[in-house]
Amino acid sequence: MKKNILKSAFAALAVSAVAVTASSVAALAYDGSKYPVGDLDPSTAKIKPIVSIDKIEIEADQAGTEQKVNINVAEGEDSFGAFGLHIVYDSKLELVAAKRGALANGPAIEGFSFTSKDIEKGVAFITGACDEDYGTNGVLATATFKVPADAQPGDVFAIGFDYRSNPTAEDCFTNSLNNADGKLMQAWVFTQGLQDGYIKIKGEVTTTTTTTTTTTTTTETTTAEETTTTAAETTAAPESTTTSQNDAPPTGVKGVGVAVAGLAVAVGAAFALRKRED
């Protein structure tokens, strides 16, 4: 009976993968808040597996080559008997099909029924089930990606997870009984236990910076006010000179005497006007 239930669940997961992702866009950063924990507390799980994707760095001259990327399990020895995971990846990568599906199964799930599908560009799905909790630590599955031929140093091609579900089935990572311990383990995996990976081209991004220097020239113009003093000519004896009391002293600035005289006239006129108004 248990075997039949697992096979039914396995088939439902495979079908649900197509239904859920048919018109979706792959997310390249895993969001653990999407998993509906309900009243479960993932921190209380007895077993807390870590499911991770390789982080690979290659040389620039390896652009255009095929690279194997593993999906790994740690802290999950003999603890799980069923899983269903959506793998999302940079659409610039080309997923190279394995002999029996999109990805190849790894030694961590020896004895599992396994299948994988290339759902759409940028999205793949893997699922497996077993009668017992034979899942162990190690490589769960392996994907082969072809790196773009025009990849440049510093380019990073993300590969990660995305939790997906529909009313009839959901992604999972649980034990063969799917009991309380299995549900807590699954809640832990989908909220805190998934780690994304990537393929990165070694080297730094080359950035060309152009600096434009603008020089501003400021021309200062000085306007000098010229004061012209016209002296009235007096027909007098050559030896005799008449000096006005309002003239500036010999050590003053030329023209100051005339200015002072003008100021005195203005003050007098203002005083007379105020006198008249009073």
Tab-separated table of C-alpha atoms in Angstrom:
chain	number	residue	atom	x	y	z
A	1	MET	CA	0.000	0.000	0.000
A	2	LYS	CA	2.742	2.426	0.951
A	3	LYS	CA	4.511	1.710	-2.325
A	4	ASN	CA	1.386	2.548	-4.335
A	5	ILE	CA	0.864	5.790	-2.414
A	6	LEU	CA	4.466	6.854	-3.102
A	7	LYS	CA	4.119	6.062	-6.801
A	8	SER	CA	0.910	8.090	-6.997
A	9	ALA	CA	2.520	11.022	-5.243
A	10	PHE	CA	5.567	10.713	-7.498
A	11	ALA	CA	3.417	10.847	-10.641
A	12	ALA	CA	1.413	13.803	-9.310
A	13	LEU	CA	4.601	15.740	-8.638
A	14	ALA	CA	5.868	15.154	-12.158
A	15	VAL	CA	2.580	16.308	-13.693
A	16	SER	CA	2.324	19.318	-11.373
A	17	ALA	CA	5.722	20.540	-12.478
A	18	VAL	CA	4.446	21.116	-16.005
A	19	ALA	CA	1.185	22.689	-14.866
A	20	VAL	CA	2.787	25.117	-12.454
A	21	THR	CA	5.587	26.373	-14.669
A	22	ALA	CA	3.962	26.488	-18.089
A	23	SER	CA	3.750	30.293	-18.223
A	24	SER	CA	6.025	31.348	-15.387
A	25	VAL	CA	9.286	33.239	-15.400
A	26	ALA	CA	12.199	31.705	-13.540
A	27	ALA	CA	13.256	33.532	-10.405
A	28	LEU	CA	17.013	33.585	-9.884
A	29	ALA	CA	17.046	34.227	-6.142
A	30	TYR	CA	15.399	31.731	-3.812
A	31	ASP	CA	12.673	33.140	-1.583
A	32	GLY	CA	12.033	30.940	1.463
A	33	SER	CA	9.015	32.997	2.493
A	34	LYS	CA	7.001	31.441	-0.337
A	35	TYR	CA	6.727	28.140	1.525
A	36	PRO	CA	3.475	27.892	3.556
A	37	VAL	CA	4.733	26.787	6.973
A	38	GLY	CA	1.310	27.083	8.605
A	39	ASP	CA	1.581	26.237	12.297
A	40	LEU	CA	4.884	24.384	11.839
A	41	ASP	CA	8.086	25.649	13.431
A	42	PRO	CA	10.952	24.613	11.085
A	43	SER	CA	13.537	25.294	13.799
A	44	THR	CA	12.189	22.305	15.776
A	45	ALA	CA	12.909	19.797	12.991
A	46	LYS	CA	14.953	16.828	14.180
A	47	ILE	CA	16.758	16.588	10.841
A	48	LYS	CA	17.814	19.732	8.980
A	49	PRO	CA	19.238	18.846	5.560
A	50	ILE	CA	21.077	21.404	3.429
A	51	VAL	CA	20.432	21.113	-0.296
A	52	SER	CA	22.922	23.175	-2.286
A	53	ILE	CA	23.995	23.841	-5.854
A	54	ASP	CA	27.668	23.999	-6.830
A	55	LYS	CA	29.381	27.365	-7.159
A	56	ILE	CA	31.776	26.938	-10.077
A	57	GLU	CA	34.424	29.326	-11.390
A	58	ILE	CA	35.989	28.720	-14.791
A	59	GLU	CA	38.648	30.436	-16.883
A	60	ALA	CA	37.659	32.897	-19.592
A	61	ASP	CA	38.964	30.549	-22.314
A	62	GLN	CA	36.369	27.971	-21.200
A	63	ALA	CA	33.501	30.089	-22.513
A	64	GLY	CA	31.393	27.946	-24.844
A	65	THR	CA	32.191	24.702	-22.998
A	66	GLU	CA	29.904	22.328	-21.088
A	67	GLN	CA	30.091	22.388	-17.289
A	68	LYS	CA	28.655	19.860	-14.841
A	69	VAL	CA	26.857	21.362	-11.837
A	70	ASN	CA	25.850	19.151	-8.910
A	71	ILE	CA	22.876	19.439	-6.578
A	72	ASN	CA	24.117	18.213	-3.215
A	73	VAL	CA	22.634	17.028	0.070
A	74	ALA	CA	24.302	17.463	3.469
A	75	GLU	CA	23.069	16.729	7.006
A	76	GLY	CA	20.459	14.372	5.567
A	77	GLU	CA	21.954	10.896	5.896
A	78	ASP	CA	19.237	8.185	5.675
A	79	SER	CA	16.538	10.757	6.334
A	80	PHE	CA	14.490	11.338	3.183
A	81	GLY	CA	12.470	9.151	0.854
A	82	ALA	CA	10.781	11.625	-1.513
A	83	PHE	CA	11.673	14.947	-3.104
A	84	GLY	CA	10.493	17.289	-5.835
A	85	LEU	CA	12.536	20.399	-6.669
A	86	HIS	CA	12.317	23.120	-9.297
A	87	ILE	CA	15.693	24.276	-10.586
A	88	VAL	CA	15.851	27.728	-12.161
A	89	TYR	CA	18.841	29.014	-14.102
A	90	ASP	CA	20.059	31.943	-16.179
A	91	SER	CA	18.425	31.643	-19.591
A	92	LYS	CA	21.773	32.435	-21.226
A	93	LEU	CA	22.886	28.964	-20.174
A	94	GLU	CA	21.919	25.968	-22.300
A	95	LEU	CA	20.767	22.909	-20.343
A	96	VAL	CA	22.238	19.842	-22.017
A	97	ALA	CA	19.905	16.847	-21.745
A	98	ALA	CA	21.058	13.763	-19.868
A	99	LYS	CA	20.461	10.251	-21.218
A	100	ARG	CA	17.172	9.881	-19.366
A	101	GLY	CA	15.883	13.387	-18.842
A	102	ALA	CA	17.076	16.909	-18.243
A	103	LEU	CA	19.337	16.020	-15.292
A	104	ALA	CA	21.128	12.837	-14.248
A	105	ASN	CA	20.451	11.230	-10.861
A	106	GLY	CA	23.322	11.055	-8.378
A	107	PRO	CA	24.589	8.426	-5.894
A	108	ALA	CA	22.751	10.057	-2.936
A	109	ILE	CA	19.464	8.646	-4.265
A	110	GLU	CA	20.551	5.184	-5.290
A	111	GLY	CA	17.477	2.944	-5.330
A	112	PHE	CA	15.065	5.863	-5.942
A	113	SER	CA	12.654	6.095	-8.831
A	114	PHE	CA	13.855	9.284	-10.527
A	115	THR	CA	12.812	11.556	-13.337
A	116	SER	CA	13.733	15.042	-14.525
A	117	LYS	CA	12.147	17.403	-16.994
A	118	ASP	CA	13.212	20.506	-18.886
A	119	ILE	CA	10.003	22.476	-18.244
A	120	GLU	CA	10.853	25.632	-20.197
A	121	LYS	CA	13.840	27.818	-20.925
A	122	GLY	CA	15.363	28.570	-17.528
A	123	VAL	CA	13.314	26.037	-15.532
A	124	ALA	CA	13.860	22.314	-14.878
A	125	PHE	CA	12.280	19.860	-12.443
A	126	ILE	CA	13.642	16.805	-10.641
A	127	THR	CA	11.728	14.334	-8.510
A	128	GLY	CA	12.324	10.979	-6.875
A	129	ALA	CA	10.792	8.573	-4.372
A	130	CYS	CA	11.681	5.421	-2.490
A	131	ASP	CA	9.890	2.907	-0.217
A	132	GLU	CA	12.323	3.663	2.593
A	133	ASP	CA	14.425	6.618	3.711
A	134	TYR	CA	17.404	5.631	1.617
A	135	GLY	CA	18.373	9.183	0.712
A	136	THR	CA	21.920	9.965	1.835
A	137	ASN	CA	24.440	12.788	1.816
A	138	GLY	CA	26.188	13.440	-1.464
A	139	VAL	CA	25.191	14.312	-5.031
A	140	LEU	CA	21.426	14.267	-5.516
A	141	ALA	CA	21.484	15.079	-9.236
A	142	THR	CA	23.777	16.597	-11.866
A	143	ALA	CA	22.951	19.205	-14.493
A	144	THR	CA	25.139	19.921	-17.511
A	145	PHE	CA	25.122	23.486	-18.794
A	146	LYS	CA	26.760	24.960	-21.876
A	147	VAL	CA	28.262	28.362	-21.106
A	148	PRO	CA	27.709	31.118	-23.717
A	149	ALA	CA	30.577	31.386	-26.168
A	150	ASP	CA	30.675	35.153	-25.697
A	151	ALA	CA	30.883	35.015	-21.889
A	152	GLN	CA	33.273	37.610	-20.472
A	153	PRO	CA	35.443	37.741	-17.315
A	154	GLY	CA	33.277	38.624	-14.332
A	155	ASP	CA	30.043	37.211	-15.831
A	156	VAL	CA	27.945	35.223	-13.336
A	157	PHE	CA	25.221	32.786	-14.448
A	158	ALA	CA	22.890	32.035	-11.530
A	159	ILE	CA	21.461	28.571	-10.855
A	160	GLY	CA	19.043	28.140	-7.961
A	161	PHE	CA	15.786	26.809	-6.543
A	162	ASP	CA	12.208	28.015	-6.690
A	163	TYR	CA	9.428	26.566	-4.526
A	164	ARG	CA	6.245	25.917	-6.523
A	165	SER	CA	2.910	24.287	-5.792
A	166	ASN	CA	-0.646	23.945	-7.059
A	167	PRO	CA	-3.889	22.723	-5.442
A	168	THR	CA	-3.100	19.049	-6.138
A	169	ALA	CA	0.642	18.766	-5.552
A	170	GLU	CA	3.669	20.660	-4.293
A	171	ASP	CA	7.454	20.522	-4.291
A	172	CYS	CA	8.625	18.345	-1.425
A	173	PHE	CA	11.539	16.999	0.565
A	174	THR	CA	10.194	14.551	3.130
A	175	ASN	CA	10.563	11.061	4.538
A	176	SER	CA	8.851	8.006	3.065
A	177	LEU	CA	6.008	8.190	5.617
A	178	ASN	CA	5.524	11.939	5.274
A	179	ASN	CA	4.802	11.994	9.009
A	180	ALA	CA	5.262	14.863	11.478
A	181	ASP	CA	9.058	14.554	11.374
A	182	GLY	CA	8.991	14.507	7.589
A	183	LYS	CA	6.804	17.603	7.396
A	184	LEU	CA	9.047	19.522	9.774
A	185	MET	CA	12.111	18.469	7.791
A	186	GLN	CA	10.436	19.657	4.598
A	187	ALA	CA	9.508	23.010	6.158
A	188	TRP	CA	13.129	23.441	7.223
A	189	VAL	CA	14.486	22.636	3.749
A	190	PHE	CA	12.182	25.042	1.908
A	191	THR	CA	12.573	27.903	4.373
A	192	GLN	CA	16.228	27.655	5.395
A	193	GLY	CA	17.914	24.661	3.785
A	194	LEU	CA	18.226	25.603	0.092
A	195	GLN	CA	21.400	27.276	-1.187
A	196	ASP	CA	21.700	28.649	-4.727
A	197	GLY	CA	24.791	28.325	-6.914
A	198	TYR	CA	26.283	29.688	-10.130
A	199	ILE	CA	28.829	29.416	-12.908
A	200	LYS	CA	31.225	32.370	-12.869
A	201	ILE	CA	33.851	33.428	-15.385
A	202	LYS	CA	37.068	34.250	-13.526
A	203	GLY	CA	38.463	37.749	-13.740
A	204	GLU	CA	37.110	41.206	-13.146
A	205	VAL	CA	34.650	43.122	-15.253
A	206	THR	CA	36.547	45.561	-17.461
A	207	THR	CA	35.142	49.053	-17.161
A	208	THR	CA	36.334	51.958	-19.299
A	209	THR	CA	35.960	55.362	-17.684
A	210	THR	CA	36.242	58.553	-19.693
A	211	THR	CA	37.006	61.720	-17.753
A	212	THR	CA	36.085	65.050	-19.281
A	213	THR	CA	37.782	68.141	-17.867
A	214	THR	CA	36.070	71.479	-18.342
A	215	THR	CA	38.140	74.635	-17.889
A	216	THR	CA	36.293	77.848	-17.117
A	217	THR	CA	38.123	81.157	-17.732
A	218	THR	CA	36.858	84.165	-15.812
A	219	THR	CA	37.728	87.638	-17.120
A	220	GLU	CA	37.554	90.436	-14.590
A	221	THR	CA	36.689	93.902	-15.906
A	222	THR	CA	37.503	96.897	-13.743
A	223	THR	CA	35.671	100.157	-14.503
A	224	ALA	CA	37.367	103.244	-13.251
A	225	GLU	CA	35.269	106.259	-12.579
A	226	GLU	CA	37.004	109.352	-13.650
A	227	THR	CA	36.308	112.556	-11.781
A	228	THR	CA	36.940	115.666	-13.777
A	229	THR	CA	37.261	118.906	-11.935
A	230	THR	CA	36.855	122.017	-13.955
A	231	ALA	CA	38.448	124.991	-12.400
A	232	ALA	CA	36.987	128.388	-13.222
A	233	GLU	CA	39.526	130.675	-14.747
A	234	THR	CA	40.001	134.000	-12.874
A	235	THR	CA	41.528	137.016	-14.462
A	236	ALA	CA	43.957	137.960	-11.794
A	237	ALA	CA	47.553	138.881	-11.538
A	238	PRO	CA	49.835	135.984	-12.291
A	239	GLU	CA	51.461	136.194	-8.882
A	240	SER	CA	48.123	136.020	-7.005
A	241	THR	CA	46.167	132.691	-6.381
A	242	THR	CA	42.718	132.507	-4.762
A	243	THR	CA	42.086	129.374	-2.640
A	244	SER	CA	38.476	128.322	-1.847
A	245	GLN	CA	37.720	127.258	1.711
A	246	ASN	CA	36.065	124.083	0.337
A	247	ASP	CA	39.161	122.893	-1.501
A	248	ALA	CA	40.804	119.716	-0.205
A	249	PRO	CA	44.012	120.091	1.811
A	250	PRO	CA	47.260	119.589	-0.093
A	251	THR	CA	47.584	115.990	1.162
A	252	GLY	CA	44.000	114.979	0.243
A	253	VAL	CA	42.640	113.194	-2.830
A	254	LYS	CA	41.919	115.434	-5.775
A	255	GLY	CA	38.213	116.326	-6.023
A	256	VAL	CA	37.281	115.593	-2.393
A	257	GLY	CA	36.809	119.296	-1.678
A	258	VAL	CA	34.196	119.601	-4.419
A	259	ALA	CA	32.373	116.464	-3.188
A	260	VAL	CA	32.221	117.824	0.363
A	261	ALA	CA	30.781	121.081	-0.920
A	262	GLY	CA	28.073	119.197	-2.841
A	263	LEU	CA	27.186	117.162	0.255
A	264	ALA	CA	26.824	120.391	2.296
A	265	VAL	CA	24.389	121.828	-0.271
A	266	ALA	CA	22.301	118.607	-0.233
A	267	VAL	CA	22.117	118.575	3.565
A	268	GLY	CA	21.112	122.237	3.604
A	269	ALA	CA	18.342	121.632	1.086
A	270	ALA	CA	17.002	118.665	3.070
A	271	PHE	CA	17.031	120.690	6.284
A	272	ALA	CA	15.143	123.552	4.602
A	273	LEU	CA	12.555	121.101	3.239
A	274	ARG	CA	11.986	119.515	6.662
A	275	LYS	CA	11.762	123.036	8.182
A	276	ARG	CA	9.061	123.951	5.691
A	277	GLU	CA	7.098	120.730	6.371
A	278	ASP	CA	7.206	121.374	10.139
